[in-house]
Amino acid sequence: MKYADEFRDKTIAQGLAQAIGTEADPQRAYRFMEFCGGHTHVISRYGLDDLLPANVRMIHGPGCPVCVLPTSRIDMAIRLAARPQVTLCVYGDLMRVPGSQGQSLLRARALGADIRMVYSTLDAIRIAEQALDQEVVFFAIGFETTTPPTAVMIRLAKKKRLKNLSVFCNHVLTPPAMQSILESPDIRTVGRAEIDGFIGPAHVSAIIGTEPYGRLAEQFGEPIVIAGFEPLDVMQAILMLVRQVNDGRFEVENQYSRAVRREGNHRAMEEVSNVFGLRDQFEWRGLGLIPDSGLKLKRAYAKFDAEMRFVMHELPAADNPACECGAILRGVKRPVDCKLFGTVCTPETPTGSCMVSSEGACAAHWTYGRGRDYQVRRASCE
Amino acid sequence: MRVKSYQRKLDIKNGCVDLSHGSGGRATTQLVLGLFHEAFGNEWLARCNDQSAFGVRSGRMVMTTDSYVVSPLFFPGGNIGSLAVHGTINDVAMAGARPLYLAASFIIEEGFRFSELKAVADSMGAAARAAGVHIITGDTKVVERGKADGLFISTTGIGVLAAGLDLSAERATIGDRVLVSGSLGDHGVAIMSRRQNLAFQIDIVSDSAALHDLVAVMVAAGGADIRVMRDPTRGGLAATLNEIAHQSSLGFRLQEEAIPVKPAVAAACELLGLDPLHVANEGKLVAIVAPDMADAVLAAMKAHPLGCDAADIGEAVADHHHLVQMSTSFGGGRIVDWLSGEQLPRIC
Ligand code: SF4
């Protein structure tokens, strides 16, 4: 852990915390959204909130792939997995995401569906090769980071002439979602100052580079700092954001220069654009339909597209009306604002998707941070 | 072996278990004598009864039972057999007791190779002998192919408790220290490193070990000031401390920096997105000890080969939410919650 430990040094952290404390103007509120669930997890896991002054607040964003997947897509996967000839390969987090009417992939598996947890797209290829009489479908989700491995899988499947492997594609793109948040009427009504800056994604930016954020920073006057996933990265990015706000700047800065280059990773982007094209629009939980935000397989790869191959239909699905995931994913509410948080809804019995993945705002707060709410409550009682 | 007349030699090298070995007929006896008795050999089994009688002394006894379904069956540092012996010995030992006897029951899938079964039985025998514990009765069943994943083992253990000891979670008190006997997460990571779809190269072996000897030196040093001991198996240290917090209606405050985790285990957990505090151990214990005696007990642990990396990692505090909280090595605070979900099925 040598490499990582350098990014977790307590004394450096305290130095950064002190700098944030002195440079943050006490007359002013600094509300920064970390877009990525990876950052949400790090902030909660290392208790970074404790190191920040009261007027610097982190708002959790929608960058958790499991969280933004709408219920209707889970329902589609459950219906697909129920077909006797289908073997569905999924990442572990997806198993517990609630579908409609108390359904989940976990429950579907208990009832007999052939659903396998995989750790990489290569597992799906291996399963397909071993079960040539089964239709193996890979449930692909995720942002720009997980898209290249899916593209490689499809290319390999084509090369190996695997006829029994296809993809249920739910890949989505980061910049359109950030734009949608900035245009969100919720935020508009109270003025755009609700979010004073963004911590930009780490691994996503390693793929797409920093350029796509430039337009957003300019159009909306928002400072954006791209940060790595180590706790010190996040602290440094917060300091950089504080400085931008103080200076009245709104630039895209790259804290994570050890991995992110301005132009991104060309090979990965090429791999993706060979296989995937844009959908006209795609539904995000909480954000609704966002134009040009989702990917689908190109026509040349249509036979690997599970939605075509199995004629899958998206049916409207109702979420639990008390679940505030939508508002939380837009950064308008916090987990504790939800009536179900910690009572009906816990990681063992999730009502909404934000309570499932460790990158989800509700799960992260419940797992690592709920002690802070009790302290606040106690302090206010005393 | 008295019942020589039944015996035909098993073809250990090439043979495998079939349904006849579970039928109760001659083949069953052949398997039991040729393989299990051979491996466990002791005076009780030699009498070939369906049960074994043993003498009892005055005082209190402890009894426990556990099933083992680990996958894969063989892993770095042990196999399902040694695990089934160590795990149950440890459950007995956590009461502060000295384990004496085990019962072992096997559910074997048709087609399971004798050579593998012998390897498992031999390591059970070796583990029991090394621990001074006898496997004195048992059972075998064979199920059709596809109805069990190779082999499941269930063991029951019996031990005796020294007078005056009554370890139990509700005895934990505010100010008690939390001691762990060594580095956390080794077993779970060793198992995962051998999972078919994960296989990664790592030098970590399972910590599977019988802890009753370590327990004996701790009890000698701390006596009844040891409030409770647990072995943090499934769910790891996090689950164990949360259980104790609920049972004792207290909370715990830990120092992350004090918690021993091997760098390779930390790195593997990082890679797999796991928290080492959620990962299973099979040769570690947590002890909640009265503050005055904590140093003495810790010193006794450190002097024992199975406790040389022992550490004092925190204390019991008043908390009516019964949370396990931790000061992170980064200077912030967070909760150490139970593991939710099923990322690590069949770890023991
Ligand atoms: S606590 Fe549960 S129900 Fe409430 S917003 Fe979060 S996920 Fe939805």
XYZ file of C-alpha atoms and ligand atoms in Angstrom:
738
model
C 0.000 0.000 0.000
C 3.038 2.223 -0.233
C 1.689 4.243 -3.119
C -1.732 4.803 -1.633
C -0.456 5.579 1.853
C 1.271 8.666 0.522
C -2.177 9.986 -0.322
C -3.569 9.287 3.122
C -1.028 11.087 5.243
C -2.695 12.579 8.291
C -0.298 15.520 8.701
C -0.645 16.628 5.082
C -4.398 16.297 5.470
C -4.368 18.505 8.527
C -2.258 21.064 6.663
C -4.796 21.135 3.849
C -7.681 21.327 6.295
C -6.024 24.270 7.972
C -5.506 26.028 4.638
C -9.168 25.497 3.733
C -10.134 26.818 7.168
C -8.108 30.003 6.824
C -8.848 30.694 3.174
C -12.601 30.043 3.304
C -14.351 33.347 3.935
C -16.533 32.943 7.050
C -19.125 35.316 5.543
C -19.717 33.032 2.646
C -21.103 29.539 2.019
C -19.202 27.101 -0.145
C -21.411 24.341 -1.481
C -19.483 21.926 -3.650
C -20.929 18.941 -5.425
C -18.779 15.885 -5.880
C -20.251 14.442 -9.029
C -18.828 10.980 -8.589
C -20.006 8.262 -6.224
C -16.355 7.305 -5.827
C -15.725 10.680 -4.212
C -18.869 10.365 -2.100
C -17.525 7.090 -0.758
C -14.062 8.507 0.005
C -15.513 11.557 1.755
C -17.649 9.356 3.993
C -15.104 6.567 4.443
C -12.379 8.926 5.694
C -14.708 11.279 7.517
C -13.561 14.294 5.498
C -16.605 16.325 6.555
C -15.040 16.438 10.027
C -11.999 18.208 8.601
C -13.949 20.982 6.862
C -15.189 24.240 8.371
C -18.955 24.493 8.838
C -19.474 26.796 5.863
C -17.810 24.397 3.397
C -20.356 21.720 2.602
C -20.164 18.790 0.224
C -23.264 17.882 -1.768
C -23.424 14.364 -3.170
C -23.984 14.136 -6.912
C -25.479 11.561 -9.253
C -22.252 9.844 -10.311
C -23.202 6.445 -8.964
C -24.075 4.162 -11.878
C -26.342 1.901 -9.879
C -28.203 4.854 -8.353
C -29.163 6.562 -11.588
C -30.436 3.442 -13.300
C -34.214 3.822 -13.513
C -36.475 1.133 -12.092
C -37.836 0.343 -15.541
C -34.407 -0.873 -16.673
C -34.104 -3.163 -13.614
C -37.560 -4.520 -14.421
C -36.434 -5.207 -17.983
C -33.427 -7.151 -16.688
C -35.594 -9.156 -14.296
C -38.006 -10.058 -17.100
C -35.091 -11.012 -19.331
C -33.493 -13.207 -16.682
C -36.787 -15.039 -16.202
C -36.487 -16.506 -19.688
C -35.364 -20.114 -19.326
C -32.564 -19.963 -21.899
C -31.021 -16.749 -20.538
C -28.016 -16.462 -18.212
C -27.692 -12.884 -16.988
C -24.265 -11.640 -15.867
C -24.315 -8.643 -13.525
C -22.035 -6.661 -11.246
C -22.750 -7.468 -7.595
C -24.218 -4.096 -6.651
C -27.073 -4.503 -9.092
C -28.428 -7.591 -7.384
C -30.154 -5.682 -4.609
C -31.439 -2.671 -6.536
C -35.205 -2.561 -6.029
C -37.329 -3.037 -9.120
C -41.092 -2.589 -9.237
C -43.316 -4.360 -6.720
C -40.551 -5.479 -4.396
C -38.735 -7.333 -7.148
C -34.947 -7.459 -7.419
C -32.438 -9.551 -9.314
C -31.513 -11.195 -6.025
C -35.089 -12.310 -5.532
C -35.353 -13.378 -9.160
C -32.293 -15.559 -8.670
C -33.744 -17.128 -5.541
C -36.841 -17.968 -7.594
C -34.729 -19.822 -10.121
C -33.449 -17.295 -12.683
C -29.886 -17.939 -13.811
C -28.142 -14.749 -12.691
C -24.388 -14.723 -12.130
C -22.364 -12.113 -10.308
C -19.277 -11.181 -12.295
C -16.303 -8.970 -11.579
C -15.346 -8.134 -15.135
C -16.576 -8.405 -18.693
C -14.058 -11.198 -19.208
C -16.050 -13.350 -16.787
C -19.050 -12.965 -19.075
C -16.999 -14.148 -22.056
C -15.800 -17.148 -20.087
C -19.335 -18.039 -19.024
C -20.551 -17.726 -22.611
C -17.776 -19.982 -23.855
C -18.599 -22.601 -21.252
C -22.351 -22.612 -21.886
C -22.760 -22.491 -25.632
C -26.393 -23.643 -25.446
C -27.322 -20.739 -23.123
C -27.991 -17.123 -24.133
C -25.523 -15.194 -21.990
C -26.398 -11.521 -21.504
C -24.098 -8.999 -19.838
C -25.971 -6.277 -17.913
C -23.740 -3.317 -18.769
C -23.965 -0.214 -16.619
C -21.684 2.636 -15.778
C -20.114 5.858 -16.943
C -17.228 6.410 -19.337
C -14.915 4.272 -17.178
C -16.798 1.025 -17.589
C -17.735 1.550 -21.215
C -14.352 0.631 -22.769
C -14.279 -2.845 -21.143
C -17.769 -3.508 -22.517
C -16.624 -2.373 -25.961
C -13.602 -4.668 -25.751
C -15.846 -7.543 -24.705
C -18.059 -7.064 -27.733
C -15.077 -6.813 -30.053
C -13.622 -10.013 -28.561
C -16.958 -11.806 -28.803
C -17.147 -10.902 -32.471
C -13.599 -12.060 -33.073
C -14.228 -15.335 -31.254
C -17.509 -15.714 -33.184
C -19.406 -16.170 -29.951
C -23.029 -16.367 -30.990
C -24.545 -16.686 -27.532
C -23.270 -13.475 -25.903
C -25.046 -10.117 -25.947
C -25.181 -6.890 -23.961
C -28.060 -5.140 -22.203
C -26.569 -1.695 -22.576
C -27.188 0.977 -19.945
C -24.002 2.977 -20.334
C -24.380 6.702 -19.703
C -22.299 9.839 -20.129
C -21.131 12.285 -17.480
C -21.131 15.746 -19.111
C -24.820 15.726 -20.152
C -25.772 14.792 -16.589
C -23.744 17.653 -15.125
C -25.390 19.980 -17.571
C -28.814 18.670 -16.617
C -28.119 19.341 -12.938
C -27.014 22.873 -13.677
C -30.164 23.436 -15.717
C -32.365 21.742 -13.144
C -35.421 23.856 -12.340
C -35.035 22.931 -8.659
C -31.746 24.706 -8.610
C -32.918 27.505 -10.846
C -35.769 28.466 -8.548
C -33.431 29.128 -5.660
C -30.790 30.641 -7.843
C -27.820 28.861 -9.239
C -25.726 29.620 -6.183
C -26.947 26.368 -4.624
C -23.833 24.771 -6.074
C -20.683 26.834 -5.939
C -18.410 24.390 -7.655
C -17.873 20.793 -8.749
C -15.351 18.145 -7.954
C -15.042 16.476 -11.332
C -14.738 12.723 -11.845
C -11.366 10.987 -11.569
C -11.438 7.875 -13.705
C -14.073 9.177 -16.093
C -11.843 12.142 -16.835
C -8.871 9.839 -17.404
C -10.893 8.529 -20.365
C -12.611 11.644 -21.716
C -10.011 14.229 -20.662
C -10.751 17.663 -19.252
C -12.029 19.382 -22.377
C -15.694 18.369 -22.147
C -15.988 20.282 -18.858
C -14.694 23.558 -20.261
C -17.972 24.508 -21.860
C -19.907 23.712 -18.681
C -17.626 25.818 -16.530
C -17.965 28.730 -18.897
C -21.685 28.451 -19.675
C -22.732 28.139 -16.049
C -19.922 30.041 -14.348
C -19.037 27.032 -12.210
C -15.518 26.192 -11.071
C -14.665 22.547 -11.705
C -11.681 20.716 -10.231
C -10.999 17.203 -11.445
C -9.738 15.148 -8.513
C -8.304 11.698 -7.828
C -9.981 9.175 -5.526
C -7.580 9.384 -2.607
C -8.666 11.419 0.402
C -5.795 13.883 -0.006
C -6.822 14.422 -3.644
C -10.275 15.400 -2.488
C -8.982 17.751 0.206
C -6.675 19.452 -2.241
C -9.472 19.786 -4.796
C -11.680 21.417 -2.157
C -8.934 23.938 -1.436
C -8.593 24.649 -5.155
C -12.356 25.202 -5.394
C -12.332 27.558 -2.405
C -9.613 29.583 -4.112
C -11.515 29.738 -7.390
C -14.652 30.921 -5.611
C -12.664 33.536 -3.676
C -11.027 34.778 -6.875
C -14.305 34.743 -8.802
C -12.785 32.325 -11.304
C -14.659 29.510 -13.020
C -12.075 27.312 -14.645
C -11.507 23.653 -15.163
C -8.509 22.712 -13.074
C -6.897 19.311 -12.954
C -5.806 18.154 -9.518
C -5.453 14.587 -10.809
C -2.714 15.283 -13.333
C -0.966 12.014 -12.481
C -3.710 10.200 -14.391
C -5.811 12.721 -16.320
C -4.581 14.396 -19.477
C -6.324 17.218 -21.220
C -7.085 15.145 -24.283
C -8.043 11.977 -22.392
C -7.325 8.442 -23.509
C -7.641 8.220 -27.273
C -7.439 4.468 -27.548
C -10.222 3.932 -25.055
C -12.432 6.539 -26.709
C -11.806 4.988 -30.108
C -12.631 1.540 -28.790
C -15.928 2.937 -27.490
C -16.860 4.910 -30.588
C -16.270 1.855 -32.782
C -18.947 -0.077 -30.959
C -21.303 2.470 -29.390
C -23.398 5.343 -30.684
C -25.588 7.889 -28.896
C -29.201 7.252 -27.955
C -31.496 10.206 -28.602
C -32.258 10.279 -24.914
C -31.948 8.082 -21.847
C -33.802 8.109 -18.562
C -31.837 8.795 -15.368
C -33.359 8.205 -11.992
C -33.894 11.598 -10.444
C -32.830 13.544 -13.505
C -35.440 12.288 -15.946
C -34.882 11.993 -19.685
C -31.584 13.567 -20.713
C -30.846 14.024 -24.406
C -27.664 12.457 -25.814
C -26.770 10.965 -22.443
C -26.944 7.232 -23.112
C -25.139 4.800 -25.386
C -26.419 1.993 -27.569
C -24.717 -0.518 -29.800
C -24.033 0.561 -33.363
C -25.903 -1.139 -36.141
C -22.865 -3.206 -37.116
C -23.030 -4.805 -33.688
C -26.817 -5.102 -33.514
C -26.718 -8.847 -33.021
C -24.902 -8.285 -29.733
C -27.631 -5.919 -28.555
C -29.858 -7.786 -26.108
C -32.637 -5.217 -26.489
C -32.938 -6.080 -30.187
C -32.187 -9.752 -29.862
C -34.851 -10.387 -27.246
C -37.212 -7.587 -28.304
C -37.116 -6.058 -24.829
C -39.667 -3.381 -23.998
C -39.330 -0.611 -21.490
C -42.547 -0.375 -19.456
C -43.311 2.529 -17.157
C -42.426 1.755 -13.534
C -43.442 3.615 -10.409
C -40.896 4.312 -7.668
C -41.865 4.475 -4.025
C -43.267 8.019 -3.754
C -41.624 8.569 -0.361
C -38.139 7.830 -1.725
C -36.172 11.025 -2.246
C -33.445 9.495 -4.407
C -34.373 11.783 -7.274
C -33.921 14.985 -5.275
C -30.800 13.591 -3.620
C -29.239 12.740 -6.964
C -29.863 16.323 -8.084
C -28.196 17.574 -4.909
C -31.378 19.290 -3.750
C -31.971 17.097 -0.704
C -29.783 15.143 1.663
C -30.324 11.549 2.799
C -31.546 12.660 6.236
C -34.296 14.655 4.517
C -35.925 11.367 3.508
C -38.518 10.034 5.937
C -37.572 6.472 5.122
C -33.847 6.930 5.775
C -32.685 4.501 8.429
C -36.189 3.404 9.333
C -37.794 1.546 6.451
C -34.795 1.996 4.198
C -31.404 0.568 5.215
C -28.747 -1.246 3.184
C -30.354 -4.553 4.223
C -33.780 -3.486 2.988
C -33.184 -0.731 0.436
C -36.223 1.147 -0.800
C -34.312 3.224 -3.309
C -31.191 2.748 -5.348
C -29.151 5.327 -3.386
C -29.158 2.905 -0.446
C -27.700 0.034 -2.457
C -24.272 0.818 -3.824
C -21.502 1.887 -1.458
C -21.189 4.890 -3.765
C -24.797 5.891 -3.199
C -25.351 8.954 -1.026
C -27.807 7.242 1.324
C -25.714 4.094 1.747
C -22.521 6.086 2.323
C -24.171 8.303 4.889
C -25.874 5.410 6.645
C -22.778 3.216 6.677
C -20.178 5.771 7.672
C -21.745 9.042 8.679
C -25.004 8.595 10.563
C -23.188 8.951 13.882
C -22.804 12.626 13.039
C -26.598 13.145 12.870
C -26.984 11.686 16.350
C -24.284 14.015 17.660
C -26.009 16.995 16.085
C -29.315 15.960 17.565
C -27.802 15.401 20.981
C -26.004 18.723 20.883
C -29.209 20.514 19.997
C -31.042 18.776 22.869
C -28.444 19.730 25.439
C -8.973 -51.369 13.544
C -10.966 -54.251 14.992
C -13.500 -54.842 12.305
C -11.001 -56.074 9.779
C -13.438 -58.474 8.113
C -15.390 -55.700 6.351
C -12.367 -54.084 4.900
C -11.580 -53.980 1.261
C -9.023 -51.410 0.315
C -10.354 -48.169 -1.116
C -8.749 -47.103 -4.356
C -7.772 -43.751 -2.920
C -5.713 -42.694 -5.889
C -8.284 -43.176 -8.634
C -11.574 -43.873 -6.916
C -14.423 -41.608 -6.013
C -17.444 -41.530 -3.737
C -20.630 -42.999 -5.192
C -24.130 -43.353 -3.808
C -23.348 -46.778 -2.362
C -20.973 -45.115 0.103
C -23.930 -43.395 1.659
C -26.252 -46.381 1.669
C -25.276 -47.617 5.089
C -24.069 -50.877 3.613
C -20.652 -52.369 3.271
C -19.335 -49.557 1.118
C -20.157 -47.026 3.843
C -18.191 -48.964 6.401
C -15.366 -49.340 3.942
C -15.260 -45.566 3.487
C -15.540 -44.779 7.170
C -12.893 -47.243 8.245
C -10.552 -46.859 5.334
C -10.581 -43.122 5.239
C -11.932 -41.402 8.323
C -10.794 -43.791 11.029
C -7.445 -43.975 9.327
C -7.142 -40.189 9.522
C -8.648 -39.529 12.955
C -7.496 -42.765 14.676
C -8.353 -42.834 18.378
C -9.634 -45.265 20.992
C -13.252 -44.055 20.759
C -13.585 -44.483 17.009
C -11.844 -47.836 17.164
C -14.864 -49.264 19.004
C -17.007 -48.518 15.966
C -20.177 -47.508 17.752
C -22.689 -44.939 16.598
C -21.760 -42.787 19.557
C -18.900 -42.468 22.018
C -18.959 -42.306 25.781
C -16.554 -40.164 27.754
C -16.137 -39.218 31.391
C -17.211 -35.830 32.721
C -15.798 -33.869 35.583
C -17.702 -31.590 37.882
C -18.192 -28.040 36.742
C -19.576 -26.486 33.568
C -19.149 -27.644 30.023
C -19.602 -25.776 26.768
C -20.944 -27.066 23.494
C -21.138 -25.545 20.046
C -21.798 -26.548 16.460
C -20.944 -25.121 13.075
C -21.228 -26.034 9.400
C -18.561 -25.470 6.782
C -19.399 -24.855 3.150
C -16.308 -22.928 2.061
C -15.550 -22.577 -1.629
C -12.956 -23.426 -2.862
C -12.424 -26.467 -0.625
C -8.653 -26.072 -0.730
C -7.117 -22.655 -0.203
C -3.723 -21.249 0.754
C -3.142 -22.110 4.391
C -5.673 -24.906 4.766
C -8.778 -26.659 3.500
C -12.363 -27.259 4.556
C -11.181 -30.022 6.927
C -8.690 -28.027 8.988
C -11.162 -25.140 8.950
C -13.954 -27.359 10.337
C -11.689 -28.398 13.219
C -10.244 -24.971 13.987
C -13.543 -23.118 13.652
C -15.398 -25.280 16.136
C -12.472 -25.480 18.559
C -12.388 -21.687 18.485
C -16.093 -21.366 19.198
C -15.597 -23.541 22.276
C -12.444 -21.676 23.254
C -14.101 -18.239 23.071
C -15.990 -19.146 26.234
C -12.577 -19.421 27.891
C -13.003 -23.195 27.783
C -10.647 -26.047 26.954
C -11.985 -28.017 23.984
C -11.950 -31.803 24.397
C -14.033 -33.626 21.808
C -15.462 -33.091 18.359
C -18.164 -34.797 16.337
C -17.897 -34.499 12.560
C -20.546 -34.993 9.946
C -19.926 -35.085 6.211
C -22.272 -34.459 3.308
C -20.453 -35.627 0.210
C -21.466 -35.144 -3.399
C -21.467 -38.221 -5.558
C -18.305 -38.278 -7.661
C -16.113 -36.587 -5.069
C -12.621 -38.025 -5.369
C -11.280 -40.230 -2.589
C -7.906 -38.562 -2.926
C -9.402 -35.174 -2.091
C -11.548 -36.603 0.682
C -8.466 -38.226 2.166
C -6.561 -34.953 2.000
C -9.404 -33.259 3.859
C -9.717 -36.042 6.458
C -5.964 -36.163 6.991
C -5.763 -32.449 7.647
C -8.715 -32.710 10.039
C -6.887 -35.460 11.891
C -3.675 -33.460 11.950
C -5.439 -30.292 13.117
C -7.233 -32.182 15.900
C -4.071 -33.937 17.060
C -2.106 -30.689 17.070
C -4.830 -29.157 19.201
C -5.049 -32.114 21.589
C -8.700 -32.641 20.676
C -10.302 -35.935 19.607
C -12.873 -36.511 16.896
C -14.876 -39.211 18.609
C -17.993 -39.678 16.520
C -19.301 -38.786 13.117
C -21.584 -39.428 10.190
C -21.369 -39.527 6.411
C -24.076 -38.976 3.850
C -23.745 -39.025 0.090
C -26.048 -36.949 -2.110
C -26.591 -37.099 -5.863
C -24.366 -35.205 -8.198
C -25.331 -31.551 -8.316
C -26.983 -31.592 -4.888
C -23.925 -30.407 -2.934
C -20.856 -28.535 -4.009
C -18.333 -31.324 -3.436
C -18.288 -31.523 0.312
C -19.972 -29.916 3.293
C -18.767 -30.618 6.826
C -20.434 -29.919 10.089
C -18.631 -30.251 13.419
C -19.817 -30.112 17.002
C -17.452 -29.432 19.873
C -17.496 -29.989 23.611
C -15.156 -28.440 26.169
C -14.754 -27.765 29.877
C -14.789 -24.411 31.556
C -12.582 -23.452 34.478
C -14.460 -22.458 37.625
C -15.297 -18.770 37.926
C -15.306 -17.987 34.216
C -18.472 -16.674 32.597
C -17.525 -14.763 29.484
C -20.445 -13.027 27.862
C -21.069 -9.930 25.786
C -23.382 -8.199 28.257
C -20.490 -8.027 30.737
C -18.705 -5.385 28.651
C -18.503 -2.083 30.542
C -17.698 1.517 29.668
C -13.941 2.025 29.566
C -13.113 -1.607 28.687
C -10.340 -2.028 26.167
C -10.721 -3.787 22.823
C -7.853 -6.167 22.017
C -7.342 -8.076 18.762
C -4.893 -10.960 18.507
C -3.367 -10.083 15.135
C -3.767 -8.876 11.570
C -7.276 -8.856 10.149
C -8.727 -10.117 6.885
C -6.144 -12.783 6.001
C -8.552 -15.698 5.676
C -11.118 -13.964 3.486
C -8.503 -12.532 1.173
C -6.715 -15.906 0.869
C -10.016 -17.533 -0.118
C -10.878 -14.837 -2.614
C -7.450 -15.046 -4.187
C -8.411 -18.570 -5.246
C -11.920 -17.912 -6.489
C -12.230 -18.932 -10.081
C -13.390 -15.571 -11.349
C -10.990 -13.526 -9.230
C -7.751 -15.479 -8.960
C -5.003 -13.007 -8.237
C -1.432 -13.547 -7.141
C -0.923 -12.767 -3.499
C 1.278 -14.130 -0.730
C -1.460 -14.186 1.882
C -2.413 -17.518 3.446
C -5.436 -18.175 5.614
C -4.864 -17.558 9.304
C -6.910 -20.682 10.150
C -5.655 -21.853 13.553
C -6.882 -23.278 16.857
C -6.904 -20.500 19.420
C -7.570 -22.367 22.679
C -3.937 -22.298 23.721
C -3.767 -18.528 23.249
C -7.036 -18.273 25.166
C -5.523 -20.294 28.027
C -2.627 -17.868 28.471
C -5.015 -14.920 28.278
C -7.301 -16.423 30.892
C -4.267 -17.109 33.094
C -3.309 -13.448 32.817
C -6.722 -11.779 32.973
C -9.158 -14.269 34.483
C -12.652 -12.897 34.916
C -11.475 -9.428 33.893
C -11.767 -10.703 30.356
C -15.425 -9.815 29.812
C -15.970 -11.489 26.483
C -14.041 -13.062 23.617
C -15.186 -13.674 20.062
C -13.530 -14.915 16.910
C -14.357 -12.464 14.131
C -15.194 -14.905 11.328
C -17.944 -14.048 8.805
C -18.554 -10.314 8.697
C -15.123 -9.668 10.204
C -14.246 -7.446 13.128
C -17.028 -5.039 12.198
C -19.774 -7.633 12.673
C -18.271 -8.948 15.920
C -17.988 -5.525 17.545
C -21.458 -4.491 16.391
C -22.878 -7.674 17.923
C -21.128 -7.032 21.216
C -22.215 -3.374 21.155
C -25.856 -4.419 20.820
C -25.658 -7.173 23.401
C -23.939 -4.922 25.933
C -25.921 -1.754 25.041
C -22.647 0.124 24.628
C -20.724 1.646 21.748
C -17.103 1.294 20.733
C -14.554 3.858 19.637
C -11.644 2.496 17.616
C -8.406 3.982 16.341
C -7.891 2.955 12.725
C -4.133 3.410 12.998
C -3.931 0.818 15.765
C -5.755 -1.913 13.820
C -3.304 -4.428 12.353
C -3.906 -5.159 8.657
C -1.191 -6.603 6.416
C -0.275 -4.322 3.508
C -1.053 -7.087 0.986
C -4.497 -7.616 2.523
C -5.164 -3.880 2.485
C -4.110 -3.737 -1.162
C -6.303 -6.697 -2.144
C -9.284 -5.184 -0.331
C -8.696 -1.894 -2.084
C -8.732 -3.694 -5.410
C -11.935 -5.580 -4.622
C -13.670 -2.621 -3.028
C -13.858 -4.293 0.386
C -13.203 -3.097 3.892
C -10.683 -5.363 5.714
C -12.831 -4.934 8.820
C -15.603 -6.828 7.000
C -13.391 -9.669 5.838
C -13.431 -13.042 7.621
C -10.736 -14.337 9.956
C -10.311 -17.942 11.134
C -7.433 -17.621 13.566
C -7.984 -14.298 15.311
C -9.907 -13.233 18.358
C -11.252 -10.029 19.845
C -11.242 -9.652 23.606
C -13.022 -6.988 25.627
C -10.967 -6.587 28.786
C -11.304 -4.471 31.937
C -9.002 -1.451 31.561
C -6.780 -2.311 34.545
C -5.953 -5.750 33.189
C -5.736 -4.868 29.491
C -1.976 -4.365 29.447
C -1.302 -7.633 31.246
C -3.577 -9.567 28.888
C -2.058 -7.849 25.861
C 1.443 -8.726 27.047
C 0.414 -12.368 27.503
C -1.052 -12.379 23.983
C 2.092 -10.892 22.484
C 4.227 -13.539 24.150
C 2.221 -16.279 22.381
C 3.028 -17.190 18.772
C -0.616 -16.724 17.705
C -0.810 -13.296 19.331
C 2.511 -11.693 18.463
C 0.798 -8.937 16.446
C -1.886 -8.357 19.066
C -2.984 -4.774 19.554
C -5.159 -2.561 21.725
C -7.421 -0.903 19.161
C -9.961 1.041 21.160
C -12.434 1.159 24.009
C -16.043 0.647 24.984
C -17.997 3.891 25.374
C -21.504 4.907 26.366
C -23.688 5.205 23.250
C -27.375 4.490 23.219
C -27.235 4.002 19.446
C -24.709 1.177 20.013
C -22.493 2.359 17.188
C -18.957 1.277 16.492
C -17.175 4.516 15.629
C -13.637 4.934 14.401
C -11.158 7.789 14.161
C -9.786 7.240 10.675
C -6.082 7.268 10.004
C -6.856 10.424 8.054
C -8.050 12.364 11.064
C -11.789 12.180 10.418
C -14.421 10.020 12.036
C -16.707 7.350 10.669
C -18.931 4.472 11.647
C -17.807 0.873 11.292
C -21.067 -0.754 10.295
C -22.109 -4.339 9.710
C -21.434 -5.605 6.257
C -24.585 -5.472 4.212
C -25.102 -7.510 1.122
C -23.516 -10.720 -0.001
C -20.222 -9.851 -1.615
C -18.421 -12.748 -0.023
C -20.526 -15.863 -0.073
C -19.198 -19.161 1.333
C -16.100 -17.919 3.029
C -16.212 -20.556 5.790
S -33.152 6.696 2.276
Fe -33.880 5.113 0.907
S -35.917 5.750 0.346
Fe -34.893 7.540 1.209
S -33.965 8.559 -0.553
Fe -32.429 7.210 0.249
S -32.700 5.356 -0.944
Fe -34.571 6.537 -1.237
